Amino acid sequence: MPTFLRAPSGAQIALIKAVVFLICLLPALNLALGWYEDALGANPIETITRASGEWTLRFLLITLAVTPLRRYTGLHWLLRLRRMLGLFAFAYGAAHLTTYLWLDQFFDWQAIANDILERPFITVGFAAFVLLIPLAATSNSFAIRKLGGRRWQSLHRSSYAIAILGVVHFWWLVKADLLEPLVYALILAVLLGLRAWWRELERRRQLSVPPPAKHLERPVIRIVPK
């Protein structure tokens, strides 16, 4: 493996981040260009809503895939991309919700409330976005310091539930061809299954370590200088 991939310098990490940032922007730029050129099909609002929702789910899964990739490739710098990828998941989720509120419902809050209460897939999708908000708000070094590492990690484990809700939301939305939501569900099952397996391995490792025998514990002898 080339050195710049195994242990990139600070400048190379910055370059990788810039390239990944531009790649993450491509779906939004593609939609904007399609809107400008009137090339989003017969129902452009539906096209934007569906595309932004799918990219939200894809970025959620990509973010969850960072840890397994780092673990199995040894490329620890991949963790430095995770925050940006998670924020892109939030950004596409915000675009998905805004498209629904603005272009689909025209901010008719009564109709929106009825939708959330009466249509399960909208209820689930709305819940997933609400859960994403605190994760996006705490994706910075200041929040990590204020919350503490353990509380911050506990909060960000809700990303697993958000991804599940995202898959369920998409599954209920699709009425005919279930292949795509099935693929997302399988990817998510693998990612969550790996985490469950690692947790089990860690539990077994800890159980395999014998506790220190009491007769081996020696009293501490203080040496007092005279």
mmCIF file of C-alpha atoms in Angstrom:
data_model
loop_
_atom_site.group_PDB
_atom_site.id
_atom_site.type_symbol
_atom_site.label_atom_id
_atom_site.label_comp_id
_atom_site.label_asym_id
_atom_site.label_seq_id
_atom_site.Cartn_x
_atom_site.Cartn_y
_atom_site.Cartn_z
ATOM 1 C CA MET A 1 0.000 0.000 0.000
ATOM 2 C CA PRO A 2 1.437 3.455 -0.895
ATOM 3 C CA THR A 3 2.787 5.454 2.041
ATOM 4 C CA PHE A 4 0.453 8.378 1.413
ATOM 5 C CA LEU A 5 -2.504 6.037 1.940
ATOM 6 C CA ARG A 6 -1.056 4.224 4.952
ATOM 7 C CA ALA A 7 0.088 7.314 6.824
ATOM 8 C CA PRO A 8 -0.788 10.534 4.979
ATOM 9 C CA SER A 9 0.693 13.817 6.115
ATOM 10 C CA GLY A 10 -1.438 16.702 7.363
ATOM 11 C CA ALA A 11 -1.408 18.321 3.927
ATOM 12 C CA GLN A 12 -2.433 15.054 2.270
ATOM 13 C CA ILE A 13 -5.282 14.600 4.747
ATOM 14 C CA ALA A 14 -6.470 18.123 3.938
ATOM 15 C CA LEU A 15 -6.344 17.302 0.213
ATOM 16 C CA ILE A 16 -8.274 14.043 0.738
ATOM 17 C CA LYS A 17 -10.899 15.909 2.756
ATOM 18 C CA ALA A 18 -11.269 18.511 0.004
ATOM 19 C CA VAL A 19 -11.713 15.817 -2.654
ATOM 20 C CA VAL A 20 -14.248 13.896 -0.529
ATOM 21 C CA PHE A 21 -16.122 17.144 0.167
ATOM 22 C CA LEU A 22 -16.453 17.867 -3.546
ATOM 23 C CA ILE A 23 -17.574 14.289 -4.249
ATOM 24 C CA CYS A 24 -20.224 14.579 -1.527
ATOM 25 C CA LEU A 25 -21.519 17.750 -3.180
ATOM 26 C CA LEU A 26 -21.996 16.085 -6.579
ATOM 27 C CA PRO A 27 -25.530 14.727 -5.947
ATOM 28 C CA ALA A 28 -26.726 18.187 -4.876
ATOM 29 C CA LEU A 29 -25.025 19.836 -7.859
ATOM 30 C CA ASN A 30 -26.570 17.248 -10.180
ATOM 31 C CA LEU A 31 -30.060 18.011 -8.814
ATOM 32 C CA ALA A 32 -29.479 21.766 -9.046
ATOM 33 C CA LEU A 33 -28.296 21.428 -12.638
ATOM 34 C CA GLY A 34 -31.267 19.215 -13.496
ATOM 35 C CA TRP A 35 -33.640 21.788 -11.974
ATOM 36 C CA TYR A 36 -31.958 24.610 -13.938
ATOM 37 C CA GLU A 37 -32.122 22.681 -17.194
ATOM 38 C CA ASP A 38 -35.655 21.414 -16.494
ATOM 39 C CA ALA A 39 -34.381 17.849 -16.775
ATOM 40 C CA LEU A 40 -35.787 16.291 -13.589
ATOM 41 C CA GLY A 41 -38.650 14.511 -15.317
ATOM 42 C CA ALA A 42 -42.399 15.001 -15.213
ATOM 43 C CA ASN A 43 -42.446 15.542 -11.448
ATOM 44 C CA PRO A 44 -39.261 17.400 -10.437
ATOM 45 C CA ILE A 45 -40.390 17.850 -6.815
ATOM 46 C CA GLU A 46 -40.798 14.107 -6.400
ATOM 47 C CA THR A 47 -37.390 13.578 -8.056
ATOM 48 C CA ILE A 48 -35.675 15.967 -5.636
ATOM 49 C CA THR A 49 -37.512 14.536 -2.614
ATOM 50 C CA ARG A 50 -36.617 10.977 -3.506
ATOM 51 C CA ALA A 51 -32.988 11.713 -4.460
ATOM 52 C CA SER A 52 -32.274 13.783 -1.335
ATOM 53 C CA GLY A 53 -33.834 11.069 0.843
ATOM 54 C CA GLU A 54 -31.810 8.316 -0.791
ATOM 55 C CA TRP A 55 -28.575 10.269 -0.418
ATOM 56 C CA THR A 56 -29.377 10.854 3.236
ATOM 57 C CA LEU A 57 -29.607 7.112 3.749
ATOM 58 C CA ARG A 58 -26.493 6.448 1.669
ATOM 59 C CA PHE A 59 -24.415 8.921 3.658
ATOM 60 C CA LEU A 60 -25.705 7.416 6.908
ATOM 61 C CA LEU A 61 -24.530 3.987 5.767
ATOM 62 C CA ILE A 62 -21.208 5.356 4.478
ATOM 63 C CA THR A 63 -20.644 7.037 7.852
ATOM 64 C CA LEU A 64 -21.377 3.784 9.675
ATOM 65 C CA ALA A 65 -18.997 1.960 7.316
ATOM 66 C CA VAL A 66 -16.002 4.115 8.293
ATOM 67 C CA THR A 67 -15.235 2.205 11.500
ATOM 68 C CA PRO A 68 -15.240 -1.284 9.877
ATOM 69 C CA LEU A 69 -13.105 0.030 7.000
ATOM 70 C CA ARG A 70 -10.620 1.542 9.440
ATOM 71 C CA ARG A 71 -10.538 -1.627 11.495
ATOM 72 C CA TYR A 72 -9.975 -4.034 8.598
ATOM 73 C CA THR A 73 -7.640 -1.870 6.490
ATOM 74 C CA GLY A 74 -5.610 -0.247 9.262
ATOM 75 C CA LEU A 75 -6.219 3.169 7.666
ATOM 76 C CA HIS A 76 -6.873 5.016 10.894
ATOM 77 C CA TRP A 77 -7.074 8.397 9.185
ATOM 78 C CA LEU A 78 -10.458 7.352 7.757
ATOM 79 C CA LEU A 79 -11.936 8.357 11.119
ATOM 80 C CA ARG A 80 -11.065 11.953 10.271
ATOM 81 C CA LEU A 81 -13.602 11.827 7.422
ATOM 82 C CA ARG A 82 -16.462 10.472 9.535
ATOM 83 C CA ARG A 83 -17.619 13.810 10.933
ATOM 84 C CA MET A 84 -17.859 15.382 7.475
ATOM 85 C CA LEU A 85 -19.738 12.382 6.074
ATOM 86 C CA GLY A 86 -22.192 12.486 8.973
ATOM 87 C CA LEU A 87 -22.790 16.188 8.421
ATOM 88 C CA PHE A 88 -23.492 15.530 4.760
ATOM 89 C CA ALA A 89 -26.091 12.949 5.857
ATOM 90 C CA PHE A 90 -27.710 15.676 7.954
ATOM 91 C CA ALA A 91 -27.503 18.225 5.116
ATOM 92 C CA TYR A 92 -29.196 15.899 2.621
ATOM 93 C CA GLY A 93 -31.770 15.006 5.288
ATOM 94 C CA ALA A 94 -32.475 18.713 5.833
ATOM 95 C CA ALA A 95 -32.846 19.176 2.067
ATOM 96 C CA HIS A 96 -35.202 16.168 1.964
ATOM 97 C CA LEU A 97 -37.371 17.598 4.747
ATOM 98 C CA THR A 98 -37.302 21.132 3.329
ATOM 99 C CA THR A 99 -38.415 19.868 -0.078
ATOM 100 C CA TYR A 100 -41.342 18.109 1.576
ATOM 101 C CA LEU A 101 -42.326 21.081 3.767
ATOM 102 C CA TRP A 102 -41.857 23.741 1.118
ATOM 103 C CA LEU A 103 -42.317 22.392 -2.380
ATOM 104 C CA ASP A 104 -44.661 19.495 -1.561
ATOM 105 C CA GLN A 105 -46.811 20.901 1.255
ATOM 106 C CA PHE A 106 -46.244 24.681 0.860
ATOM 107 C CA PHE A 107 -45.848 24.983 4.645
ATOM 108 C CA ASP A 108 -49.437 23.881 5.250
ATOM 109 C CA TRP A 109 -48.765 22.943 8.876
ATOM 110 C CA GLN A 110 -52.164 21.333 9.412
ATOM 111 C CA ALA A 111 -51.662 19.023 6.425
ATOM 112 C CA ILE A 112 -48.098 18.318 7.552
ATOM 113 C CA ALA A 113 -49.243 17.436 11.092
ATOM 114 C CA ASN A 114 -51.936 15.147 9.677
ATOM 115 C CA ASP A 115 -49.346 13.508 7.428
ATOM 116 C CA ILE A 116 -46.994 12.854 10.345
ATOM 117 C CA LEU A 117 -49.819 11.387 12.454
ATOM 118 C CA GLU A 118 -51.573 9.345 9.778
ATOM 119 C CA ARG A 119 -48.821 8.120 7.423
ATOM 120 C CA PRO A 120 -46.367 5.816 9.222
ATOM 121 C CA PHE A 121 -43.491 6.228 6.756
ATOM 122 C CA ILE A 122 -43.573 10.013 7.254
ATOM 123 C CA THR A 123 -43.732 9.564 11.046
ATOM 124 C CA VAL A 124 -40.653 7.332 10.942
ATOM 125 C CA GLY A 125 -38.766 9.634 8.571
ATOM 126 C CA PHE A 126 -39.569 12.679 10.678
ATOM 127 C CA ALA A 127 -38.414 10.883 13.830
ATOM 128 C CA ALA A 128 -35.138 9.950 12.118
ATOM 129 C CA PHE A 129 -34.464 13.560 11.184
ATOM 130 C CA VAL A 130 -35.284 14.821 14.686
ATOM 131 C CA LEU A 131 -32.761 12.336 16.085
ATOM 132 C CA LEU A 132 -30.174 13.561 13.580
ATOM 133 C CA ILE A 133 -30.339 17.149 14.884
ATOM 134 C CA PRO A 134 -28.457 16.614 18.186
ATOM 135 C CA LEU A 135 -25.820 14.565 16.367
ATOM 136 C CA ALA A 136 -25.193 17.372 13.884
ATOM 137 C CA ALA A 137 -25.229 19.973 16.676
ATOM 138 C CA THR A 138 -22.586 18.082 18.661
ATOM 139 C CA SER A 139 -20.298 17.198 15.744
ATOM 140 C CA ASN A 140 -17.595 19.596 16.853
ATOM 141 C CA SER A 141 -14.671 19.590 19.247
ATOM 142 C CA PHE A 142 -16.328 22.044 21.632
ATOM 143 C CA ALA A 143 -19.343 19.752 22.136
ATOM 144 C CA ILE A 144 -17.081 16.744 22.671
ATOM 145 C CA ARG A 145 -15.182 18.601 25.398
ATOM 146 C CA LYS A 146 -18.398 19.805 27.080
ATOM 147 C CA LEU A 147 -20.152 16.423 26.963
ATOM 148 C CA GLY A 148 -17.126 14.292 27.700
ATOM 149 C CA GLY A 149 -16.049 11.407 25.496
ATOM 150 C CA ARG A 150 -18.259 8.737 27.082
ATOM 151 C CA ARG A 151 -21.487 10.805 26.982
ATOM 152 C CA TRP A 152 -20.686 12.011 23.462
ATOM 153 C CA GLN A 153 -20.209 8.425 22.268
ATOM 154 C CA SER A 154 -23.452 7.328 23.937
ATOM 155 C CA LEU A 155 -25.326 10.143 22.197
ATOM 156 C CA HIS A 156 -23.836 9.353 18.799
ATOM 157 C CA ARG A 157 -24.726 5.669 19.086
ATOM 158 C CA SER A 158 -28.250 6.820 18.198
ATOM 159 C CA SER A 159 -26.948 6.879 14.618
ATOM 160 C CA TYR A 160 -27.674 3.121 14.577
ATOM 161 C CA ALA A 161 -31.355 3.754 15.383
ATOM 162 C CA ILE A 162 -31.470 6.606 12.854
ATOM 163 C CA ALA A 163 -30.162 4.341 10.097
ATOM 164 C CA ILE A 164 -32.755 1.683 10.993
ATOM 165 C CA LEU A 165 -35.526 4.295 10.880
ATOM 166 C CA GLY A 166 -34.165 5.528 7.543
ATOM 167 C CA VAL A 167 -34.319 2.059 6.023
ATOM 168 C CA VAL A 168 -37.844 1.494 7.384
ATOM 169 C CA HIS A 169 -38.909 4.913 6.041
ATOM 170 C CA PHE A 170 -37.623 4.060 2.568
ATOM 171 C CA TRP A 171 -39.052 0.526 2.684
ATOM 172 C CA TRP A 172 -42.547 1.815 3.448
ATOM 173 C CA LEU A 173 -42.256 4.549 0.827
ATOM 174 C CA VAL A 174 -41.455 2.157 -2.008
ATOM 175 C CA LYS A 175 -44.603 0.526 -3.248
ATOM 176 C CA ALA A 176 -43.420 -1.852 -5.969
ATOM 177 C CA ASP A 177 -39.732 -2.660 -6.484
ATOM 178 C CA LEU A 178 -38.250 -3.478 -3.076
ATOM 179 C CA LEU A 179 -34.786 -4.345 -4.395
ATOM 180 C CA GLU A 180 -33.149 -1.029 -3.490
ATOM 181 C CA PRO A 181 -34.485 -0.814 0.093
ATOM 182 C CA LEU A 182 -33.567 -4.490 0.497
ATOM 183 C CA VAL A 183 -29.966 -3.713 -0.496
ATOM 184 C CA TYR A 184 -29.820 -0.880 2.052
ATOM 185 C CA ALA A 185 -31.311 -3.149 4.712
ATOM 186 C CA LEU A 186 -28.703 -5.849 4.035
ATOM 187 C CA ILE A 187 -25.822 -3.351 4.167
ATOM 188 C CA LEU A 188 -27.144 -1.971 7.455
ATOM 189 C CA ALA A 189 -27.568 -5.494 8.848
ATOM 190 C CA VAL A 190 -23.916 -6.260 8.031
ATOM 191 C CA LEU A 191 -22.680 -3.004 9.603
ATOM 192 C CA LEU A 192 -24.701 -3.492 12.795
ATOM 193 C CA GLY A 193 -23.886 -7.218 12.875
ATOM 194 C CA LEU A 194 -20.157 -6.436 12.831
ATOM 195 C CA ARG A 195 -20.551 -4.121 15.806
ATOM 196 C CA ALA A 196 -22.526 -6.737 17.723
ATOM 197 C CA TRP A 197 -19.835 -9.315 16.924
ATOM 198 C CA TRP A 198 -17.017 -7.027 18.116
ATOM 199 C CA ARG A 199 -18.916 -6.344 21.330
ATOM 200 C CA GLU A 200 -19.312 -10.095 21.904
ATOM 201 C CA LEU A 201 -15.601 -10.671 21.255
ATOM 202 C CA GLU A 202 -14.738 -7.949 23.749
ATOM 203 C CA ARG A 203 -17.087 -9.476 26.331
ATOM 204 C CA ARG A 204 -15.438 -12.885 25.868
ATOM 205 C CA ARG A 205 -11.963 -11.354 26.128
ATOM 206 C CA GLN A 206 -12.826 -9.649 29.386
ATOM 207 C CA LEU A 207 -14.367 -12.833 30.807
ATOM 208 C CA SER A 208 -11.257 -14.816 29.839
ATOM 209 C CA VAL A 209 -9.018 -12.617 31.981
ATOM 210 C CA PRO A 210 -8.952 -14.150 35.502
ATOM 211 C CA PRO A 211 -9.500 -11.708 38.352
ATOM 212 C CA PRO A 212 -6.481 -11.173 40.610
ATOM 213 C CA ALA A 213 -6.348 -13.690 43.480
ATOM 214 C CA LYS A 214 -6.836 -12.128 46.859
ATOM 215 C CA HIS A 215 -3.843 -13.926 48.375
ATOM 216 C CA LEU A 216 -1.636 -12.329 45.739
ATOM 217 C CA GLU A 217 -2.705 -8.849 46.692
ATOM 218 C CA ARG A 218 0.046 -7.416 48.807
ATOM 219 C CA PRO A 219 -0.440 -4.609 51.300
ATOM 220 C CA VAL A 220 1.046 -1.315 50.291
ATOM 221 C CA ILE A 221 4.072 -0.517 52.453
ATOM 222 C CA ARG A 222 4.657 3.151 52.779
ATOM 223 C CA ILE A 223 8.258 4.253 52.941
ATOM 224 C CA VAL A 224 8.470 7.302 55.175
ATOM 225 C CA PRO A 225 11.715 9.214 54.879
ATOM 226 C CA LYS A 226 13.428 9.835 58.166
#
